[in-house]
Amino acid sequence: MSKLGQAKRIIFLKTADGQLFEVDEPVAMEFEIVKSFFDENEDAADDTVVPLPNVSAEPLAGIIEFCKAHVEFRANGAAGKDEVKKFNAEYIKEKSNEQLKELILAANYLNIKEMLDFLTETIANRLKNKSVEYVRAFFGIENDFTPQEEEAVRKEYEWAFEGVDED
Amino acid sequence: MRSPSRTSGTLVEIENNRRSNQARRLHFKRSSSWADLPQELLEIISRSLNIVDYQNLGQVCRSWRLFYSEFKQSFLTSHSPLIVYSSARAKKYCHFFDIATRMKYKTKLPRCLCNFKFCLGVSSGYLIMLSLKKKDVSRALWVINPCTGHQIQFPCMPRPPHINDCRDSGIFRSIFASFGSQGQEFLIMILYKHGSSLQFCTSRDNKWKECHYINKGWHLLDIVVFDGRIYALDSNFQIGIFNLRSCDLRFLELKFAARLCSYYDKWIRLVTSNDQLFVVDPPVVYRIDLSRMEWVKVYNLGDQALFHGYDDMMCSKVINPSKWGGQTNYTYGLFFDSKRCSLYSFNREEPQNAIAIDVLRNGDYSCFASPKIYSWESKEGDIYNTGKEDFRAVHLSAIFLILAEEQIEELLYGFPSLHNTVNSLTFFPTEAFSSPTPTAFSNNQRSASLILALPFTFSSLLSAF
């Protein structure tokens, strides 16, 4: 983390598609993978470019936006407040399913705990209380079971629990 | 940790010991579909799903199914025991209540029980039910796993219980277990009230045998399957092992046998955890140390909690509740027809307030929207009158289902009555809790959790013959 009084350090990140990002150090340090890079290379030059061969520019931009906002929230002591929830809700509203998938894969690769928790929770909410067919259609997943397998799966669940409607 | 020779340069070439990051790099694949979502992500996602959602997830596609199967065990162990109940209004269903999340589930009961059914108890994850057709022609005993639907039929016992009043069926305890090398044969054993008769039937013989214990100066208080044997506890504080072939009850010579104090015989239990045998004489707990052949008073449950059913046909279990956020070193008590599960600290130092989790509110399981936790002084005699419950409307029965880790496990709390003749309710005095007794053991329990859809979830008898 940057020390008080020091000039802001900038971290350079290079994506798989060759884009170079300049990121404030506190934001980049949210990425566990970047943090561990510098922990392990303490003498790395200031202008070291950290390559991120598994992340492309679009999700990275989204991730930086999210982390930047959250770093600020924490600095302002707003963590956990409604403001954060509002930001998160707005943030996710604009994202398509495809974008969400790219984000979660990238966040997982970069190992950003806070963002990963938020994204997985978002996906869990989209799975909750939904039928199998709905989930397939919603996430664009093909039913790749053979009819025999499907029958076997269905049989297994014949006895399974059902949720109870709260009325 | 560091590799000083490498400074700047490509990240992928850095060798480090941080396995998570390394694994992340190695396993990272650019995936094209949600179906290819890495299992580690599905694992995080599934943490906030309930059992039904998790089942659905396993039906979406092959790769999610693979994840579902591989992580099922750990998913289930992170959930609390379920209280099982059934209401008179919905005879087709059996309901389950998760005490940690307050989630409710239901499952259909088999058709064979449509006419009239009576639950004698719960054992090894199975409901033991008596089916009585109206004219008493085809009575049968059914043993049903409510999670998998697996069921086994036994002939009705020679002296079927009186079922006009489910509070007094004449049955004290029923146990169900498997035996044989493949676990393909089954045993059902029933201890009658007053402990004077033990009846059992195996799927091999399909005939009931009876052992009488009359005029012996003692009677049996409980039976339990532990470590492949059937253990019995008698009113002289003796513990014996029952041999099915010779019908012989051989008592063990144990040191420091305790004097049991509970007023109600039915409160005294043999209770098992994964690898230990206890005698519970509420609120006192003893561990039976079979290697040193002695009774050991337990002053501390450590990371375990005792789940205790206070009535005939209920069962009890010691498990580690920490995985689902339960209270360790506590007793979770369930009384017959109580809509609450009450928690008492096992530690004398702590203030003895009881906390209760409402299973049902307003006597109706559909009015379940805002379950609350109540707390009160345990010494007050009227604890059950807090809240606004209308007891007349109670038609439920409850059992704790148990859960378990590796394959097995058991329905934890047996609770009778899948029928609706209960209209007067009696609550037991709470004095027994006013001077809770201290505690002391710790062990490294594997924790337990509900087993779902595992075909065989009964305990196995290894050496009962």
Short mmCIF file of N, CA, C and O in Angstrom, two decimals, chain B residues 48-130:
data_model
loop_
_atom_site.label_atom_id
_atom_site.label_comp_id
_atom_site.label_asym_id
_atom_site.label_seq_id
_atom_site.Cartn_x
_atom_site.Cartn_y
_atom_site.Cartn_z
N SER B 48 -24.16 -20.19 -1.35
CA SER B 48 -25.36 -19.46 -0.94
C SER B 48 -26.64 -20.06 -1.52
O SER B 48 -27.67 -19.42 -1.53
N LEU B 49 -26.55 -21.29 -1.98
CA LEU B 49 -27.76 -21.95 -2.48
C LEU B 49 -28.34 -22.86 -1.41
O LEU B 49 -27.64 -23.35 -0.55
N ASN B 50 -29.64 -23.09 -1.51
CA ASN B 50 -30.23 -24.08 -0.61
C ASN B 50 -30.24 -25.45 -1.29
O ASN B 50 -29.79 -25.59 -2.43
N ILE B 51 -30.75 -26.42 -0.60
CA ILE B 51 -30.65 -27.80 -1.10
C ILE B 51 -31.37 -27.99 -2.42
O ILE B 51 -30.89 -28.67 -3.33
N VAL B 52 -32.52 -27.36 -2.56
CA VAL B 52 -33.29 -27.52 -3.79
C VAL B 52 -32.56 -26.86 -4.97
O VAL B 52 -32.45 -27.44 -6.06
N ASP B 53 -32.05 -25.66 -4.74
CA ASP B 53 -31.30 -24.99 -5.81
C ASP B 53 -30.09 -25.81 -6.22
O ASP B 53 -29.74 -25.90 -7.40
N TYR B 54 -29.47 -26.41 -5.21
CA TYR B 54 -28.29 -27.20 -5.50
C TYR B 54 -28.63 -28.43 -6.33
O TYR B 54 -27.92 -28.80 -7.25
N GLN B 55 -29.77 -29.04 -6.02
CA GLN B 55 -30.21 -30.18 -6.82
C GLN B 55 -30.47 -29.76 -8.25
O GLN B 55 -30.12 -30.46 -9.20
N ASN B 56 -31.08 -28.61 -8.41
CA ASN B 56 -31.37 -28.12 -9.76
C ASN B 56 -30.09 -27.86 -10.54
O ASN B 56 -30.00 -28.18 -11.72
N LEU B 57 -29.13 -27.31 -9.85
CA LEU B 57 -27.85 -27.03 -10.50
C LEU B 57 -27.26 -28.31 -11.10
O LEU B 57 -26.69 -28.29 -12.18
N GLY B 58 -27.45 -29.41 -10.38
CA GLY B 58 -26.92 -30.69 -10.84
C GLY B 58 -27.64 -31.26 -12.05
O GLY B 58 -27.22 -32.27 -12.61
N GLN B 59 -28.73 -30.63 -12.45
CA GLN B 59 -29.49 -31.16 -13.59
C GLN B 59 -29.33 -30.32 -14.84
O GLN B 59 -29.92 -30.62 -15.87
N VAL B 60 -28.54 -29.28 -14.77
CA VAL B 60 -28.46 -28.35 -15.89
C VAL B 60 -27.68 -28.93 -17.07
O VAL B 60 -28.17 -28.97 -18.20
N CYS B 61 -26.49 -29.39 -16.82
CA CYS B 61 -25.69 -29.97 -17.89
C CYS B 61 -24.66 -30.92 -17.29
O CYS B 61 -24.52 -31.01 -16.07
N ARG B 62 -23.95 -31.60 -18.16
CA ARG B 62 -23.01 -32.62 -17.69
C ARG B 62 -21.92 -32.07 -16.78
O ARG B 62 -21.60 -32.66 -15.76
N SER B 63 -21.35 -30.94 -17.17
CA SER B 63 -20.22 -30.46 -16.37
C SER B 63 -20.69 -29.97 -15.00
O SER B 63 -20.01 -30.16 -14.01
N TRP B 64 -21.86 -29.37 -14.96
CA TRP B 64 -22.40 -28.95 -13.65
C TRP B 64 -22.78 -30.17 -12.83
O TRP B 64 -22.70 -30.17 -11.62
N ARG B 65 -23.22 -31.21 -13.52
CA ARG B 65 -23.58 -32.43 -12.81
C ARG B 65 -22.34 -33.07 -12.17
O ARG B 65 -22.39 -33.59 -11.07
N LEU B 66 -21.26 -33.01 -12.90
CA LEU B 66 -20.01 -33.55 -12.39
C LEU B 66 -19.62 -32.81 -11.11
O LEU B 66 -19.25 -33.40 -10.10
N PHE B 67 -19.73 -31.50 -11.19
CA PHE B 67 -19.46 -30.68 -10.01
C PHE B 67 -20.39 -31.07 -8.87
O PHE B 67 -19.97 -31.27 -7.73
N TYR B 68 -21.67 -31.17 -9.20
CA TYR B 68 -22.69 -31.51 -8.20
C TYR B 68 -22.32 -32.78 -7.46
O TYR B 68 -22.36 -32.84 -6.24
N SER B 69 -21.94 -33.81 -8.23
CA SER B 69 -21.64 -35.09 -7.60
C SER B 69 -20.39 -35.00 -6.73
O SER B 69 -20.35 -35.54 -5.63
N GLU B 70 -19.38 -34.31 -7.25
CA GLU B 70 -18.12 -34.27 -6.51
C GLU B 70 -18.22 -33.46 -5.23
O GLU B 70 -17.53 -33.74 -4.26
N PHE B 71 -19.06 -32.45 -5.24
CA PHE B 71 -19.10 -31.55 -4.08
C PHE B 71 -20.33 -31.75 -3.20
O PHE B 71 -20.53 -31.00 -2.26
N LYS B 72 -21.12 -32.76 -3.54
CA LYS B 72 -22.36 -32.95 -2.80
C LYS B 72 -22.12 -33.13 -1.30
O LYS B 72 -22.76 -32.52 -0.46
N GLN B 73 -21.15 -33.98 -1.01
CA GLN B 73 -20.88 -34.27 0.39
C GLN B 73 -20.52 -33.01 1.17
O GLN B 73 -21.03 -32.77 2.25
N SER B 74 -19.63 -32.23 0.60
CA SER B 74 -19.21 -31.05 1.36
C SER B 74 -20.31 -30.01 1.40
O SER B 74 -20.45 -29.26 2.36
N PHE B 75 -21.13 -29.99 0.37
CA PHE B 75 -22.27 -29.07 0.39
C PHE B 75 -23.21 -29.44 1.53
O PHE B 75 -23.63 -28.59 2.32
N LEU B 76 -23.52 -30.71 1.63
CA LEU B 76 -24.50 -31.14 2.63
C LEU B 76 -23.98 -31.00 4.05
O LEU B 76 -24.72 -30.68 4.96
N THR B 77 -22.69 -31.23 4.23
CA THR B 77 -22.17 -31.13 5.59
C THR B 77 -22.14 -29.69 6.07
O THR B 77 -21.96 -29.43 7.25
N SER B 78 -22.31 -28.75 5.16
CA SER B 78 -22.31 -27.36 5.61
C SER B 78 -23.72 -26.89 5.94
O SER B 78 -23.96 -25.72 6.15
N HIS B 79 -24.67 -27.83 5.96
CA HIS B 79 -26.04 -27.46 6.33
C HIS B 79 -26.43 -28.08 7.67
O HIS B 79 -25.96 -29.14 8.04
N SER B 80 -27.33 -27.42 8.32
CA SER B 80 -27.70 -27.84 9.67
C SER B 80 -28.62 -29.07 9.62
O SER B 80 -29.13 -29.43 8.58
N PRO B 81 -28.81 -29.67 10.78
CA PRO B 81 -29.82 -30.73 10.86
C PRO B 81 -31.18 -30.18 10.46
O PRO B 81 -31.42 -28.98 10.55
N LEU B 82 -32.03 -31.05 10.04
CA LEU B 82 -33.37 -30.62 9.68
C LEU B 82 -34.36 -31.14 10.71
O LEU B 82 -34.24 -32.25 11.19
N ILE B 83 -35.30 -30.33 11.00
CA ILE B 83 -36.42 -30.82 11.80
C ILE B 83 -37.46 -31.31 10.80
O ILE B 83 -37.77 -30.62 9.84
N VAL B 84 -37.93 -32.48 11.04
CA VAL B 84 -38.89 -33.06 10.11
C VAL B 84 -40.26 -33.04 10.76
O VAL B 84 -40.40 -33.39 11.91
N TYR B 85 -41.21 -32.63 10.02
CA TYR B 85 -42.55 -32.66 10.58
C TYR B 85 -43.57 -32.89 9.50
O TYR B 85 -43.30 -32.75 8.32
N SER B 86 -44.72 -33.27 9.93
CA SER B 86 -45.77 -33.54 8.98
C SER B 86 -47.04 -33.00 9.59
O SER B 86 -47.24 -33.04 10.78
N SER B 87 -47.88 -32.50 8.75
CA SER B 87 -49.10 -31.92 9.30
C SER B 87 -50.30 -32.72 8.87
O SER B 87 -50.30 -33.42 7.87
N ALA B 88 -51.32 -32.60 9.66
CA ALA B 88 -52.53 -33.35 9.35
C ALA B 88 -53.15 -32.87 8.05
O ALA B 88 -53.83 -33.61 7.36
N ARG B 89 -52.89 -31.64 7.72
CA ARG B 89 -53.54 -31.11 6.53
C ARG B 89 -52.86 -31.54 5.24
O ARG B 89 -53.41 -31.41 4.19
N ALA B 90 -51.65 -31.95 5.34
CA ALA B 90 -50.94 -32.34 4.12
C ALA B 90 -50.35 -33.72 4.31
O ALA B 90 -49.18 -33.90 4.51
N LYS B 91 -51.21 -34.67 4.26
CA LYS B 91 -50.77 -36.03 4.58
C LYS B 91 -49.80 -36.60 3.56
O LYS B 91 -49.09 -37.54 3.83
N LYS B 92 -49.82 -36.06 2.39
CA LYS B 92 -48.96 -36.61 1.36
C LYS B 92 -47.51 -36.21 1.56
O LYS B 92 -46.62 -36.77 0.95
N TYR B 93 -47.30 -35.18 2.34
CA TYR B 93 -45.96 -34.63 2.41
C TYR B 93 -45.35 -34.72 3.79
O TYR B 93 -46.03 -34.77 4.80
N CYS B 94 -44.08 -34.68 3.76
CA CYS B 94 -43.32 -34.62 4.97
C CYS B 94 -42.51 -33.31 4.83
O CYS B 94 -41.98 -33.03 3.76
N HIS B 95 -42.46 -32.54 5.86
CA HIS B 95 -41.78 -31.25 5.76
C HIS B 95 -40.47 -31.24 6.54
O HIS B 95 -40.36 -31.90 7.57
N PHE B 96 -39.56 -30.48 6.04
CA PHE B 96 -38.25 -30.39 6.67
C PHE B 96 -37.93 -28.93 6.93
O PHE B 96 -38.18 -28.08 6.08
N PHE B 97 -37.36 -28.70 8.07
CA PHE B 97 -37.05 -27.33 8.44
C PHE B 97 -35.58 -27.22 8.82
O PHE B 97 -35.09 -27.98 9.65
N ASP B 98 -34.90 -26.32 8.17
CA ASP B 98 -33.48 -26.14 8.42
C ASP B 98 -33.32 -25.13 9.55
O ASP B 98 -33.69 -23.96 9.41
N ILE B 99 -32.78 -25.55 10.68
CA ILE B 99 -32.74 -24.66 11.83
C ILE B 99 -31.74 -23.53 11.68
O ILE B 99 -31.81 -22.54 12.38
N ALA B 100 -30.80 -23.66 10.77
CA ALA B 100 -29.83 -22.58 10.61
C ALA B 100 -30.36 -21.49 9.68
O ALA B 100 -30.29 -20.31 9.97
N THR B 101 -30.91 -21.90 8.56
CA THR B 101 -31.33 -20.91 7.57
C THR B 101 -32.82 -20.64 7.61
O THR B 101 -33.31 -19.74 6.93
N ARG B 102 -33.56 -21.45 8.38
CA ARG B 102 -35.02 -21.36 8.43
C ARG B 102 -35.68 -21.75 7.10
O ARG B 102 -36.82 -21.44 6.85
N MET B 103 -34.91 -22.43 6.27
CA MET B 103 -35.49 -22.88 5.00
C MET B 103 -36.42 -24.06 5.28
O MET B 103 -36.17 -24.85 6.17
N LYS B 104 -37.46 -24.14 4.46
CA LYS B 104 -38.32 -25.31 4.56
C LYS B 104 -38.28 -26.10 3.26
O LYS B 104 -38.17 -25.54 2.19
N TYR B 105 -38.39 -27.38 3.40
CA TYR B 105 -38.48 -28.25 2.24
C TYR B 105 -39.61 -29.22 2.48
O TYR B 105 -40.05 -29.41 3.59
N LYS B 106 -40.02 -29.85 1.39
CA LYS B 106 -40.97 -30.93 1.62
C LYS B 106 -40.66 -32.08 0.68
O LYS B 106 -39.99 -31.91 -0.34
N THR B 107 -41.13 -33.24 1.05
CA THR B 107 -40.96 -34.38 0.17
C THR B 107 -42.23 -35.21 0.25
O THR B 107 -42.93 -35.22 1.25
N LYS B 108 -42.52 -35.89 -0.85
CA LYS B 108 -43.74 -36.68 -0.88
C LYS B 108 -43.56 -37.98 -0.12
O LYS B 108 -42.52 -38.61 -0.21
N LEU B 109 -44.58 -38.37 0.58
CA LEU B 109 -44.53 -39.68 1.22
C LEU B 109 -45.09 -40.71 0.25
O LEU B 109 -45.94 -40.38 -0.58
N PRO B 110 -44.62 -41.92 0.36
CA PRO B 110 -45.05 -42.93 -0.60
C PRO B 110 -46.55 -43.23 -0.52
O PRO B 110 -47.16 -43.14 0.55
N ARG B 111 -47.06 -43.63 -1.62
CA ARG B 111 -48.49 -43.94 -1.74
C ARG B 111 -48.95 -45.03 -0.79
O ARG B 111 -50.05 -45.01 -0.30
N CYS B 112 -48.05 -45.99 -0.57
CA CYS B 112 -48.44 -47.15 0.23
C CYS B 112 -48.96 -46.74 1.60
O CYS B 112 -49.60 -47.51 2.29
N LEU B 113 -48.66 -45.53 1.98
CA LEU B 113 -49.04 -45.13 3.32
C LEU B 113 -50.28 -44.25 3.34
O LEU B 113 -50.60 -43.63 4.33
N CYS B 114 -50.95 -44.22 2.21
CA CYS B 114 -52.06 -43.30 2.12
C CYS B 114 -53.16 -43.54 3.14
O CYS B 114 -53.73 -42.61 3.67
N ASN B 115 -53.42 -44.78 3.42
CA ASN B 115 -54.57 -45.07 4.25
C ASN B 115 -54.44 -44.55 5.66
O ASN B 115 -55.20 -43.74 6.10
N PHE B 116 -53.46 -45.04 6.30
CA PHE B 116 -53.25 -44.54 7.64
C PHE B 116 -51.81 -44.83 8.00
O PHE B 116 -51.30 -45.88 7.74
N LYS B 117 -51.20 -43.86 8.55
CA LYS B 117 -49.80 -44.09 8.83
C LYS B 117 -49.46 -43.55 10.20
O LYS B 117 -50.05 -42.60 10.69
N PHE B 118 -48.51 -44.19 10.75
CA PHE B 118 -48.11 -43.81 12.09
C PHE B 118 -46.61 -43.99 12.18
O PHE B 118 -46.09 -45.04 11.84
N CYS B 119 -45.94 -42.95 12.55
CA CYS B 119 -44.49 -43.04 12.58
C CYS B 119 -44.02 -43.50 13.95
O CYS B 119 -44.29 -42.87 14.97
N LEU B 120 -43.34 -44.62 13.96
CA LEU B 120 -42.87 -45.18 15.23
C LEU B 120 -41.56 -44.57 15.67
O LEU B 120 -41.14 -44.72 16.80
N GLY B 121 -40.91 -43.94 14.75
CA GLY B 121 -39.62 -43.37 15.12
C GLY B 121 -38.74 -43.21 13.91
O GLY B 121 -39.16 -43.44 12.77
N VAL B 122 -37.55 -42.81 14.18
CA VAL B 122 -36.61 -42.54 13.12
C VAL B 122 -35.29 -43.20 13.49
O VAL B 122 -34.86 -43.11 14.62
N SER B 123 -34.72 -43.86 12.53
CA SER B 123 -33.43 -44.48 12.81
C SER B 123 -32.62 -44.57 11.54
O SER B 123 -33.16 -44.89 10.48
N SER B 124 -31.36 -44.27 11.64
CA SER B 124 -30.46 -44.40 10.51
C SER B 124 -30.95 -43.64 9.28
O SER B 124 -30.74 -44.06 8.16
N GLY B 125 -31.60 -42.57 9.48
CA GLY B 125 -32.06 -41.77 8.35
C GLY B 125 -33.36 -42.27 7.74
O GLY B 125 -33.80 -41.79 6.71
N TYR B 126 -33.99 -43.24 8.37
CA TYR B 126 -35.23 -43.79 7.85
C TYR B 126 -36.40 -43.54 8.82
O TYR B 126 -36.21 -43.59 10.04
N LEU B 127 -37.54 -43.29 8.25
CA LEU B 127 -38.74 -43.21 9.07
C LEU B 127 -39.29 -44.63 9.20
O LEU B 127 -39.39 -45.36 8.22
N ILE B 128 -39.63 -45.01 10.41
CA ILE B 128 -40.21 -46.33 10.62
C ILE B 128 -41.71 -46.11 10.78
O ILE B 128 -42.16 -45.47 11.72
N MET B 129 -42.46 -46.60 9.81
CA MET B 129 -43.88 -46.26 9.79
C MET B 129 -44.75 -47.50 9.74
O MET B 129 -44.45 -48.47 9.07
N LEU B 130 -45.83 -47.40 10.44
CA LEU B 130 -46.79 -48.48 10.46
C LEU B 130 -47.94 -48.06 9.56
O LEU B 130 -48.48 -46.98 9.70
#
